[in-house]
Coordinates of C-alpha atoms in Angstrom, one line a residue:
Chain A
M1 CA -31.6 -253.7 -98.1
T2 CA -29.2 -251.4 -96.3
E3 CA -30.2 -248.2 -94.5
T4 CA -28.1 -245.9 -96.7
G5 CA -31.2 -244.6 -98.6
D6 CA -33.0 -243.6 -95.4
F7 CA -31.9 -240.0 -94.8
S8 CA -34.0 -239.6 -91.7
A9 CA -32.1 -242.2 -89.8
G10 CA -30.6 -240.8 -86.6
F11 CA -33.0 -237.8 -86.6
S12 CA -35.4 -237.5 -83.7
D13 CA -38.3 -236.3 -85.9
G14 CA -37.0 -236.8 -89.4
L15 CA -34.8 -234.6 -91.6
R16 CA -36.2 -231.1 -91.9
T17 CA -36.3 -229.6 -95.4
G18 CA -33.8 -227.0 -96.6
L19 CA -34.2 -224.2 -99.1
A20 CA -37.1 -224.8 -101.5
N21 CA -35.4 -223.1 -104.4
P22 CA -31.7 -223.3 -103.6
A23 CA -30.4 -220.8 -106.3
E24 CA -33.0 -218.1 -105.8
D25 CA -33.4 -218.5 -102.0
A26 CA -29.7 -218.5 -101.4
Q27 CA -29.4 -215.3 -103.5
G28 CA -32.1 -213.6 -101.5
I29 CA -30.6 -214.6 -98.1
F30 CA -27.1 -213.6 -99.2
R31 CA -28.4 -210.1 -100.3
A32 CA -30.0 -209.7 -96.9
A33 CA -26.8 -210.7 -95.2
L34 CA -24.8 -208.3 -97.5
D35 CA -27.2 -205.5 -96.8
A36 CA -26.9 -206.2 -93.0
M37 CA -23.0 -206.3 -93.2
S38 CA -22.9 -203.1 -95.4
R39 CA -25.2 -201.2 -93.0
P40 CA -24.2 -202.5 -89.5
G41 CA -27.1 -202.6 -87.0
T42 CA -29.8 -202.4 -89.6
I43 CA -32.4 -205.1 -88.8
I44 CA -33.5 -207.1 -91.8
T45 CA -36.4 -209.5 -91.9
L46 CA -36.1 -212.5 -94.1
N47 CA -39.3 -213.8 -95.7
Q48 CA -37.9 -217.3 -95.9
E49 CA -40.1 -220.2 -95.0
L50 CA -37.9 -222.5 -93.0
A51 CA -38.5 -225.0 -90.1
P52 CA -35.0 -225.8 -89.0
P53 CA -34.5 -228.3 -86.1
P54 CA -34.8 -226.4 -82.8
P55 CA -33.3 -224.5 -81.2
L56 CA -31.8 -223.4 -84.5
G57 CA -33.6 -220.2 -85.6
T58 CA -34.9 -219.4 -89.1
A59 CA -32.4 -216.6 -89.9
T60 CA -29.5 -218.6 -88.5
A61 CA -30.4 -221.6 -90.6
A62 CA -31.0 -219.5 -93.6
I63 CA -27.5 -217.9 -93.4
L64 CA -25.9 -221.4 -93.0
L65 CA -27.9 -222.9 -95.9
A66 CA -27.0 -220.1 -98.2
L67 CA -23.3 -219.7 -97.3
A68 CA -21.9 -222.8 -95.6
D69 CA -20.5 -225.7 -97.6
R70 CA -17.6 -228.2 -97.5
D71 CA -15.1 -225.3 -97.4
T72 CA -16.5 -223.9 -94.2
P73 CA -16.5 -226.1 -91.1
V74 CA -19.3 -225.1 -88.7
W75 CA -18.8 -225.0 -84.9
L76 CA -21.9 -225.3 -82.8
G77 CA -22.3 -223.9 -79.2
T78 CA -23.2 -226.4 -76.5
S79 CA -27.0 -225.8 -76.6
L80 CA -27.0 -226.3 -80.4
S81 CA -24.9 -229.4 -80.4
N82 CA -27.5 -232.0 -81.1
P83 CA -27.6 -234.7 -83.9
D84 CA -30.7 -233.1 -85.5
I85 CA -28.9 -229.8 -86.1
S86 CA -25.5 -231.3 -87.1
G87 CA -27.3 -233.8 -89.4
F88 CA -29.4 -231.1 -90.9
L89 CA -26.4 -228.9 -91.7
R90 CA -24.3 -231.9 -93.0
F91 CA -27.1 -233.0 -95.3
H92 CA -28.1 -229.7 -96.7
T93 CA -24.8 -227.9 -96.9
G94 CA -22.1 -230.6 -96.9
A95 CA -20.3 -228.6 -94.2
A96 CA -18.3 -230.5 -91.6
V97 CA -19.4 -229.9 -88.0
T98 CA -16.2 -229.2 -86.1
T99 CA -15.5 -229.3 -82.4
S100 CA -12.6 -226.9 -82.8
P101 CA -13.8 -223.2 -82.7
G102 CA -10.5 -222.0 -84.3
A103 CA -11.1 -224.1 -87.4
A104 CA -14.7 -222.8 -87.9
G105 CA -15.7 -220.8 -90.9
F106 CA -19.0 -220.2 -89.2
A107 CA -19.6 -220.5 -85.4
V108 CA -23.2 -220.6 -84.1
T109 CA -24.2 -219.9 -80.5
E110 CA -27.3 -219.2 -78.5
G111 CA -26.4 -216.0 -76.7
V112 CA -22.9 -215.1 -75.8
P113 CA -20.4 -217.9 -76.5
D114 CA -19.1 -219.5 -73.3
L115 CA -15.5 -219.3 -74.4
P116 CA -13.2 -216.3 -75.1
L117 CA -13.8 -214.6 -78.4
D118 CA -10.2 -215.2 -79.5
A119 CA -10.8 -218.9 -79.4
F120 CA -12.4 -218.4 -82.8
S121 CA -10.2 -217.6 -85.7
L122 CA -9.5 -213.9 -86.0
G123 CA -7.6 -214.3 -89.3
E124 CA -4.0 -213.3 -89.9
D125 CA -2.5 -209.8 -90.3
E126 CA -1.8 -210.6 -94.0
Y127 CA -5.0 -212.5 -94.5
P128 CA -7.6 -211.0 -92.1
D129 CA -10.4 -212.5 -94.2
R130 CA -9.5 -216.0 -92.9
S131 CA -11.6 -215.4 -89.8
T132 CA -14.6 -217.0 -88.2
T133 CA -18.0 -215.5 -88.8
L134 CA -19.9 -215.8 -85.5
I135 CA -23.7 -216.2 -85.7
M136 CA -25.3 -215.4 -82.4
Q137 CA -28.9 -216.2 -81.7
V138 CA -30.3 -213.6 -79.4
E139 CA -33.6 -213.2 -77.5
D140 CA -34.5 -210.0 -79.1
L141 CA -33.4 -207.6 -81.8
S142 CA -34.9 -204.1 -82.3
S143 CA -33.9 -200.7 -83.4
D144 CA -33.6 -197.6 -81.1
G145 CA -32.0 -199.5 -78.3
P146 CA -29.2 -198.4 -75.9
I147 CA -26.4 -199.7 -78.1
V148 CA -25.0 -196.9 -80.3
L149 CA -23.1 -198.1 -83.4
T150 CA -20.5 -196.1 -85.4
G151 CA -18.2 -197.0 -88.2
P152 CA -18.2 -197.8 -91.9
G153 CA -21.7 -198.3 -93.3
I154 CA -23.2 -196.0 -90.7
E155 CA -24.0 -192.4 -91.7
T156 CA -22.8 -189.8 -89.3
G157 CA -25.4 -187.0 -89.5
I158 CA -27.3 -184.9 -87.0
E159 CA -27.8 -187.9 -84.8
I160 CA -24.5 -189.8 -84.5
G161 CA -24.6 -193.5 -85.0
R162 CA -27.3 -196.2 -85.4
R163 CA -29.1 -197.5 -82.3
I164 CA -29.9 -201.1 -81.7
Q165 CA -31.3 -203.3 -78.9
I166 CA -29.9 -206.8 -78.7
G167 CA -31.6 -208.8 -76.0
G168 CA -29.8 -211.2 -73.7
V169 CA -26.3 -210.1 -74.4
A170 CA -24.2 -209.3 -71.3
K171 CA -22.2 -206.1 -71.0
S172 CA -19.0 -208.1 -70.6
F173 CA -19.5 -209.3 -74.2
W174 CA -19.3 -205.8 -75.5
S175 CA -16.1 -205.0 -73.6
A176 CA -14.6 -208.3 -74.8
R177 CA -15.6 -207.4 -78.4
S178 CA -14.1 -203.9 -78.2
N179 CA -10.8 -205.4 -76.9
L180 CA -10.5 -207.2 -80.2
S181 CA -10.5 -203.8 -82.1
A182 CA -6.8 -203.3 -81.2
L183 CA -6.0 -206.4 -83.3
F184 CA -7.5 -204.9 -86.5
P185 CA -7.4 -205.9 -89.3
R186 CA -7.7 -209.2 -87.5
G187 CA -11.2 -209.6 -85.9
L188 CA -14.5 -211.3 -85.7
D189 CA -17.5 -210.5 -87.8
L190 CA -20.9 -211.1 -86.2
F191 CA -24.5 -211.8 -87.2
F192 CA -27.2 -211.5 -84.6
C193 CA -30.3 -213.5 -85.4
S194 CA -33.6 -213.6 -83.7
G195 CA -36.3 -215.7 -85.4
N196 CA -36.4 -214.6 -89.0
R197 CA -34.6 -211.3 -88.3
L198 CA -30.9 -210.5 -88.6
A199 CA -28.4 -207.7 -88.1
A200 CA -24.7 -207.7 -88.6
L201 CA -21.7 -206.2 -86.8
P202 CA -18.5 -206.3 -88.8
R203 CA -15.2 -205.9 -86.9
T204 CA -15.0 -202.2 -87.9
T205 CA -18.2 -201.3 -86.0
T206 CA -17.7 -199.6 -82.7
A207 CA -20.5 -200.3 -80.2
K208 CA -21.1 -198.1 -77.1
I209 CA -23.8 -198.8 -74.5
T210 CA -25.4 -195.5 -73.5
E211 CA -28.0 -196.2 -70.8
T212 CA -27.8 -198.9 -68.2
G213 CA -27.5 -202.0 -70.4
E214 CA -27.8 -205.5 -69.2
Chain B
M1 CA -34.3 -216.5 -118.9
N2 CA -33.4 -217.2 -122.5
A3 CA -30.4 -219.5 -122.1
T4 CA -31.0 -223.1 -121.1
G5 CA -28.5 -225.5 -119.6
Y6 CA -27.0 -222.9 -117.3
N7 CA -27.5 -222.3 -113.6
F8 CA -29.2 -219.0 -112.7
A9 CA -26.7 -216.2 -113.5
Y10 CA -24.2 -218.6 -115.1
L11 CA -22.0 -219.5 -112.1
D12 CA -22.7 -222.7 -110.2
E13 CA -23.9 -222.5 -106.6
Q14 CA -20.6 -223.6 -105.0
T15 CA -18.7 -220.9 -106.8
K16 CA -21.3 -218.2 -105.9
R17 CA -21.2 -219.2 -102.2
M18 CA -17.4 -218.9 -102.3
I19 CA -17.5 -215.5 -103.9
R20 CA -20.4 -214.4 -101.6
R21 CA -18.3 -215.3 -98.5
A22 CA -15.4 -213.3 -100.0
I23 CA -17.7 -210.3 -100.6
L24 CA -19.0 -210.4 -97.0
K25 CA -15.4 -210.4 -95.7
A26 CA -14.5 -207.6 -98.1
V27 CA -17.3 -205.5 -96.7
A28 CA -16.2 -206.3 -93.2
I29 CA -12.6 -205.1 -93.9
P30 CA -13.0 -202.1 -96.2
G31 CA -10.3 -201.7 -98.8
Y32 CA -8.7 -205.1 -98.1
Q33 CA -8.3 -207.4 -101.1
V34 CA -9.9 -210.8 -100.4
P35 CA -8.5 -213.6 -102.6
F36 CA -11.1 -215.8 -104.3
G37 CA -11.1 -218.8 -106.6
G38 CA -11.8 -216.9 -109.9
R39 CA -13.5 -219.0 -112.6
E40 CA -13.1 -219.1 -116.3
M41 CA -15.7 -216.9 -117.8
P42 CA -17.0 -217.0 -121.4
L43 CA -15.0 -213.8 -122.3
P44 CA -11.3 -213.0 -122.0
Y45 CA -9.5 -211.4 -119.1
G46 CA -9.6 -207.7 -119.4
W47 CA -13.2 -207.7 -120.5
G48 CA -14.6 -207.6 -117.0
T49 CA -14.4 -211.2 -115.8
G50 CA -13.9 -210.0 -112.2
G51 CA -16.9 -207.6 -112.3
I52 CA -19.0 -210.2 -114.0
Q53 CA -18.3 -212.8 -111.3
V54 CA -19.2 -210.3 -108.6
T55 CA -22.4 -209.3 -110.4
A56 CA -23.3 -212.9 -111.0
S57 CA -22.9 -213.6 -107.3
I58 CA -25.1 -210.8 -106.1
I59 CA -27.7 -210.5 -108.8
G60 CA -31.3 -211.7 -108.3
A61 CA -34.3 -212.0 -110.6
D62 CA -35.8 -208.7 -109.4
D63 CA -32.6 -206.6 -109.9
V64 CA -32.3 -204.1 -112.7
L65 CA -28.8 -204.0 -114.3
K66 CA -27.0 -201.2 -115.9
V67 CA -23.5 -201.7 -117.5
I68 CA -21.2 -199.0 -118.5
D69 CA -17.8 -198.9 -120.2
Q70 CA -15.9 -195.6 -120.1
G71 CA -19.2 -194.0 -119.0
A72 CA -21.2 -195.2 -122.1
D73 CA -24.0 -197.8 -122.2
D74 CA -23.6 -198.5 -125.9
T75 CA -20.0 -199.8 -126.1
T76 CA -19.3 -203.4 -127.1
N77 CA -18.2 -204.5 -123.7
A78 CA -21.2 -202.9 -121.9
V79 CA -23.7 -204.3 -124.4
N80 CA -22.3 -207.8 -124.2
I81 CA -22.3 -207.9 -120.4
R82 CA -25.8 -206.6 -120.3
R83 CA -27.0 -209.2 -122.7
F84 CA -25.1 -211.9 -120.9
F85 CA -27.1 -211.3 -117.7
A86 CA -30.4 -210.7 -119.5
K87 CA -29.8 -214.2 -121.0
T88 CA -28.4 -216.1 -118.0
A89 CA -30.3 -214.4 -115.2
G90 CA -33.4 -213.1 -117.0
V91 CA -33.0 -209.7 -115.4
T92 CA -34.3 -206.4 -116.6
T93 CA -31.6 -204.1 -118.0
T94 CA -31.6 -200.4 -118.2
E95 CA -29.4 -197.5 -119.4
H96 CA -30.9 -195.1 -116.9
T97 CA -28.6 -194.8 -113.8
T98 CA -31.5 -194.0 -111.5
D99 CA -33.5 -197.1 -112.5
A100 CA -30.7 -199.5 -111.9
T101 CA -30.2 -201.5 -108.7
I102 CA -26.8 -202.9 -109.8
I103 CA -24.4 -200.9 -112.0
Q104 CA -21.4 -202.7 -113.3
T105 CA -18.8 -200.3 -114.5
R106 CA -15.5 -200.1 -116.3
H107 CA -13.5 -196.9 -115.8
R108 CA -16.2 -194.5 -114.6
I109 CA -18.6 -193.6 -111.8
P110 CA -21.9 -192.2 -113.1
E111 CA -22.3 -188.4 -112.8
V112 CA -25.6 -188.6 -110.8
L113 CA -25.3 -189.4 -107.1
L114 CA -25.9 -193.1 -106.4
S115 CA -28.4 -194.0 -103.7
A116 CA -28.7 -196.5 -100.9
H117 CA -30.7 -199.1 -102.9
Q118 CA -27.9 -199.3 -105.5
T119 CA -24.7 -201.4 -105.6
I120 CA -21.9 -200.4 -108.0
V121 CA -19.6 -203.2 -109.2
Y122 CA -16.2 -202.1 -110.6
Q123 CA -14.2 -204.1 -113.1
V124 CA -10.6 -204.0 -111.9
P125 CA -7.5 -204.9 -114.0
T126 CA -4.8 -204.4 -111.3
P127 CA -6.2 -204.5 -107.7
E128 CA -2.9 -204.0 -105.9
P129 CA -1.9 -200.3 -105.6
L130 CA 1.5 -201.2 -104.4
R131 CA 2.3 -203.5 -107.3
W132 CA 4.1 -200.8 -109.3
I133 CA 6.5 -200.4 -106.5
E134 CA 6.8 -203.9 -105.1
P135 CA 6.3 -206.9 -107.4
R136 CA 6.2 -209.6 -104.7
E137 CA 2.8 -210.5 -103.4
A138 CA 4.2 -211.7 -100.1
E139 CA 5.8 -208.2 -99.6
T140 CA 2.7 -206.2 -100.5
R141 CA 0.6 -208.3 -98.1
K142 CA 3.1 -207.5 -95.4
M143 CA 3.1 -203.8 -96.3
H144 CA -0.7 -203.7 -96.0
A145 CA -0.6 -205.6 -92.8
L146 CA 1.9 -203.2 -91.3
T147 CA 0.3 -200.1 -92.8
E148 CA 3.6 -199.4 -94.5
Y149 CA 2.5 -196.9 -97.1
G150 CA 5.2 -194.3 -97.0
I151 CA 6.5 -195.4 -100.4
M152 CA 3.2 -194.5 -102.0
H153 CA 3.9 -190.9 -101.0
V154 CA 7.4 -191.1 -102.3
G155 CA 6.0 -192.0 -105.7
L156 CA 3.7 -189.0 -105.6
Y157 CA 6.5 -186.8 -104.4
E158 CA 8.7 -187.8 -107.3
D159 CA 6.0 -186.6 -109.6
I160 CA 5.9 -183.2 -107.9
A161 CA 9.7 -182.9 -107.9
R162 CA 9.8 -183.6 -111.6
F163 CA 6.7 -182.0 -113.0
G164 CA 5.5 -179.6 -110.2
R165 CA 2.3 -181.6 -109.7
V166 CA 1.0 -185.1 -109.3
T167 CA 0.6 -186.4 -112.9
T168 CA -1.4 -189.5 -112.1
S169 CA -4.7 -188.9 -113.7
Y170 CA -6.5 -192.2 -113.4
N171 CA -6.3 -195.2 -111.0
Y172 CA -5.3 -192.6 -108.4
P173 CA -4.7 -194.4 -105.1
V174 CA -7.0 -193.8 -102.2
R175 CA -7.1 -194.7 -98.5
V176 CA -10.2 -196.4 -97.2
N177 CA -11.5 -195.8 -93.7
A178 CA -8.1 -194.3 -92.8
R179 CA -6.6 -197.8 -93.1
Y180 CA -6.0 -199.7 -96.4
V181 CA -4.5 -198.0 -99.4
M182 CA -6.7 -199.2 -102.3
S183 CA -6.7 -199.0 -106.1
P184 CA -10.0 -197.4 -107.2
S185 CA -9.7 -199.2 -110.6
P186 CA -8.8 -197.1 -113.6
I187 CA -11.5 -194.4 -113.1
P188 CA -10.3 -190.8 -113.8
K189 CA -9.3 -189.1 -110.6
F190 CA -12.3 -186.8 -111.4
D191 CA -14.4 -189.6 -109.9
N192 CA -12.4 -190.2 -106.8
P193 CA -14.3 -187.7 -104.6
K194 CA -17.6 -189.6 -105.5
M195 CA -16.4 -192.6 -103.6
D196 CA -16.1 -190.8 -100.3
Q197 CA -19.2 -191.3 -98.1
M198 CA -21.2 -192.7 -101.0
D199 CA -24.7 -193.9 -100.2
A200 CA -24.3 -197.0 -102.4
L201 CA -22.3 -200.1 -101.6
Q202 CA -19.1 -200.3 -103.8
L203 CA -17.8 -203.7 -104.8
F204 CA -14.6 -204.4 -106.8
G205 CA -13.8 -207.5 -108.8
A206 CA -10.5 -208.4 -110.4
G207 CA -10.8 -211.5 -112.5
R208 CA -7.2 -212.1 -113.6
E209 CA -5.8 -211.4 -110.2
K210 CA -8.7 -213.1 -108.4
R211 CA -9.4 -210.5 -105.8
V212 CA -12.5 -208.8 -104.5
Y213 CA -12.7 -205.8 -102.3
A214 CA -15.3 -203.4 -101.1
I215 CA -16.2 -200.0 -99.7
P216 CA -19.3 -200.1 -97.5
P217 CA -21.7 -197.1 -97.8
H218 CA -20.8 -194.0 -95.8
T219 CA -17.1 -194.8 -95.5
S220 CA -14.3 -192.3 -95.8
V221 CA -12.3 -192.6 -99.0
E222 CA -9.4 -190.2 -99.2
S223 CA -7.2 -189.6 -102.2
L224 CA -3.5 -189.6 -101.2
D225 CA -2.0 -186.2 -101.3
F226 CA 0.2 -183.7 -99.4
E227 CA -0.7 -180.7 -97.3
D228 CA 1.0 -178.3 -99.7
H229 CA -0.1 -180.2 -102.8
P230 CA -3.7 -181.1 -102.1
F231 CA -5.6 -183.6 -104.3
Q232 CA -7.2 -181.9 -107.3
I233 CA -9.5 -183.1 -110.0
E234 CA -9.4 -182.3 -113.7
T235 CA -11.3 -179.3 -115.0
W236 CA -12.1 -178.2 -118.5
E237 CA -12.5 -174.9 -120.1
E238 CA -14.9 -176.5 -122.6
R239 CA -18.5 -177.5 -122.0
C240 CA -20.2 -180.6 -123.5
A241 CA -21.0 -179.9 -127.2
L242 CA -24.2 -181.9 -126.9
C243 CA -25.8 -181.0 -123.5
D244 CA -23.7 -177.9 -122.5
A245 CA -22.8 -179.6 -119.1
D246 CA -19.9 -177.9 -117.4
D247 CA -19.8 -180.3 -114.4
S248 CA -19.3 -183.7 -116.0
F249 CA -16.2 -185.6 -117.2
L250 CA -15.6 -184.8 -120.8
D251 CA -14.2 -186.9 -123.6
E252 CA -12.3 -185.3 -126.4
V253 CA -13.6 -186.6 -129.8
I254 CA -11.8 -186.0 -133.0
T255 CA -14.3 -185.4 -135.7
D256 CA -12.4 -185.3 -139.0
D257 CA -9.0 -185.9 -140.6
A258 CA -8.0 -182.3 -140.0
G259 CA -7.9 -182.8 -136.3
T260 CA -11.1 -180.9 -135.5
R261 CA -12.3 -181.9 -132.1
M262 CA -15.3 -181.6 -129.8
H263 CA -15.8 -182.3 -126.1
V264 CA -18.8 -184.5 -125.0
C265 CA -19.9 -186.1 -121.7
S266 CA -18.3 -189.5 -121.1
D267 CA -21.5 -190.5 -119.2
S268 CA -23.9 -191.1 -122.0
D269 CA -27.0 -191.4 -119.8
Y270 CA -26.3 -188.1 -118.0
C271 CA -25.8 -186.4 -121.4
R272 CA -29.0 -187.8 -122.9
D273 CA -31.0 -186.9 -119.7
R274 CA -29.8 -183.3 -120.0
Q275 CA -30.6 -183.1 -123.7
E276 CA -34.1 -184.4 -123.0
A277 CA -34.4 -181.8 -120.4
G278 CA -33.8 -179.2 -123.0
H279 CA -30.1 -178.4 -122.5
V280 CA -28.4 -177.8 -125.9
G281 CA -24.7 -177.5 -126.4
D282 CA -23.0 -175.6 -129.2
G283 CA -22.9 -178.7 -131.4
G284 CA -19.1 -178.6 -131.6
P285 CA -17.1 -177.1 -134.5
E286 CA -18.5 -177.0 -138.0

């Protein structure tokens, strides 16, 4: 007997299960992600039962299981680079785990990435869609915070912009992100995930910190 | 679901993931055309293969689907696409605009305002607005990248120089979020103002050309024009012969061999709603 049939080999506590109903679950997760991307800063709660290998969060794992595959190499930040997570993603999505951030379709970090944002792919002027989608796991995600968002997908009415609180993201990240806006249409699209909640910030969204942020 | 032997909503999961990623990028870059690996669909190009692939990628079991062709729910194309999704995705279908969560459309935007819980999917024959001027894809890509759109205004200006007004009446080019010039698909220019700041998400699928693009909700969509020749929509002196509407897009219908004609709403659901509410038109000529 060889060990090829034993899928849990190399995992510290066995291979965690993926989506129970791949077609329906992936559709639901995608629609949540689409809603989030269409209405930047709106916080969406997934009702997806998932127990991904820690410290990979539920919403992060859900997005990857629904959208990553062999066409989208996944880059993992230092704290997420462990064999349980890379094995989990390889098994369920078929995606390659890459060490090169510029080659990543999806990049996943806990908190702000410890490398400059333009280390990821920002796409090309002619093909700005060929850019990395950065999924950032954050401590907290709530509405009515000090960050005011404006741009496509956000209604400008009596109160301008949509407010959001994103925990554990340093001010320097926001200035680094706004520096990228000069490169438009090139840019980086972001998902913020906290537990089973997610919000998105496409490259077109302008974020301003009003009160004393972190 | 009636049809067996197919994945949910016909397309396989790998294809859906690829289209879904393209849609997310399309929403992130409003008006920019994202290339995707278009698949063979069980109907010919020109019948909405792009729209169907977008709808198949977003639709879920609890969605309610409406399909219109030239505003009407009861045309062959609309009926077929509605049945296709009733069969392959088991979804509820409707003819009522307000009941739908997804509206797939060819050549019209419904008359009633769409709301935030709705998504409208346009079928697009020619996604590239610059194609009439520049046949080379590499060049049009570069023109979009460099925001080099002056030539679009030259085209409109030639119309004004020759006819005294812009004669383009459908597929009238728009500028999305003050950046990308975009083809709104062959909707009448009457519908262009509805795209601006719409509450609903707008997705566009071109099957033959394999492109998807999008306009997020609450995004500016401006029809190209000149200060001294501002954009104008069509108006009619007639009213709808069935529901007496004076605010909807009217189709001219020839009713006999002598060339007698009447005007009726192109949006069949809007017209029926008005008739049910007691509005009566003059019934057209005898």
